[in-house]
Amino acid sequence: MFEEKTYKRCTCHGPLFNRDGDPVLTDAGEHKTGRLDRNCPRLTERNHGSWFYQIELERSGDGERKRAREGGFRTQEEAARQAEEVWRASKAGVNVLSDETVAQFLTRWIKKKKAGLKRTTAHEYERDIELYLVPHLGALKLRDLRARHCQAIFDWIITDNERRAEHRTRVQELQATADAASQAWRTAPVATLTEKNERARLRAIWTTARDEHLAQRQRLQRTTGPATMLSIKTTLSSALSDALKEELIAKNYAAFLTLPKVVKPRALAWTAPRVANWKRTGQKPSPVMVWTLEQTAQFLDFIVMDRQFPGWHLILFHGLRRGELAALTWDEVDLDEEVIHITEQLVSISSEIHEDTPKADSIRDIKLNRDSVRLLKAWRKKQRTERAEWEKHKSWKDSGNRVFTREDGDVYHPQAFSDRWVRLVKLSGLPPIRLHDGRHEAASLALAAGVAPKAVHAMLGHSSMRMTTDTYQTVLPDMHAATASASLDLITAFRAQKNKKATKKAKKKRKKAPKGRGEEAA
């Protein structure tokens, strides 16, 4: 049964008295002094001392009494409210006597948790804990954690994003000022001494503007987007879920958070008007773009002699991820059956390469098209020739029988594929798409060719069919034209069929009609 006990105490020092009011003496018979606590005569003053509570909790299994006490409250009402809240938490099964802080809990939690996580997931958890959760919640006792504390993280992020956006705008303004000052200085005439002095003054103005712009540019910070906020929430929710199991909190407060909505960018095709706008402004209409059929063919023709062409072919037609491409071994390639087995990937964490297995849905078999088979056979032959040459000089590096390696057999860093892709796209003159957009390209091409969505879903290794159809399928212009024509053709065919039936019916009716008078007279 809940029974609150609140009292007031302070830190004043003075002569001590026992419960009977007699002075407490030292061994030498002198009046002993010390902290007065609850016996200070000034406690009747409103602003002197602070309020504490003490409550009896349910006894432990061995019958031992347990008490919860806390102080530092400004009023008796605050102490009473906290006492009742602690009591309710205790009744809900929370260990209210634990003094473990959020930082201490998260430290031991991630140490235990990361053993069963993918490297990339563990890295994201550690990042969220280090950069966001510990700085904002770390000093708080876990038992005192509430939804408002968790929400404050995201409220701060949103406010800080506004500050960062304002600073970015300021940097852009400083750059424009510096560019204008540079133009004024460089175009200033120098025919006379007066003009030379004026040009020197303009140069000093440009130097000041440039230095201010560079100084502010170094302080630029990227805004924290909705996807990162969702990652922080996911990490917090996972941690609090385990804290709930340990009876350290009463609820998983991450479930009550309000976050900006995560809107996944829609993949768009590089139509002629979009290409023209990109050439004029340099802006992409969407972070995720794909080429048309003609543009894809142009790119393939342009890169056909590139060393990594078989890899680009696998990405554009079979949707491999760059980590899967870098990890693929000849042991997982069956050219007789024309299939590759995706069972491993290379991931980059803080620029270091780690071998890892893909997520369960991404472990898959991919049926190769005839060109992929032909290209891989030629590539294997070329790689064997390179190996023989490098082994003559004892310089071949064994990378575990990887399919795609450097000339000396060394493994590719996944980022090397992305960097090479960007350069090839730029050299081709085509509008830009990211290497990962190649997966969108593979999905769009397959669906446009009439491949069943379920087969495309299996090829890409998605966790859900919805991701394949909603996120990775881009309606190419040729498909738009086919759709528009299909609707028109349906109506046209209906009308033609209707007219044909009407004509046939009219002919039949004329045959059954009685002969006219002219015929009878004849």
PDB file of C-alpha atoms in Angstrom, residues 42 55 101 162 183 191 203 220 304 340 402 465 511:
ATOM      1  CA  ARG A  42      15.200  27.616   9.991  1.00  0.00           C
ATOM      2  CA  ILE A  55       8.625   5.257   0.611  1.00  0.00           C
ATOM      3  CA  THR A 101      22.699   5.938 -15.847  1.00  0.00           C
ATOM      4  CA  GLU A 162      17.517  25.290 -38.836  1.00  0.00           C
ATOM      5  CA  GLN A 183      35.623  39.838 -60.605  1.00  0.00           C
ATOM      6  CA  ALA A 191      46.853  52.071 -66.902  1.00  0.00           C
ATOM      7  CA  ARG A 203      42.234  43.162 -54.217  1.00  0.00           C
ATOM      8  CA  LEU A 220      29.690  23.956 -42.464  1.00  0.00           C
ATOM      9  CA  VAL A 304      32.580  -1.503 -73.351  1.00  0.00           C
ATOM     10  CA  ILE A 340      25.736 -16.762 -59.613  1.00  0.00           C
ATOM     11  CA  ARG A 402      37.537 -13.008 -56.094  1.00  0.00           C
ATOM     12  CA  MET A 465       7.620  -7.058 -52.875  1.00  0.00           C
ATOM     13  CA  LYS A 511     -30.793 -10.199 -97.401  1.00  0.00           C
TER      14      LYS A 511
END
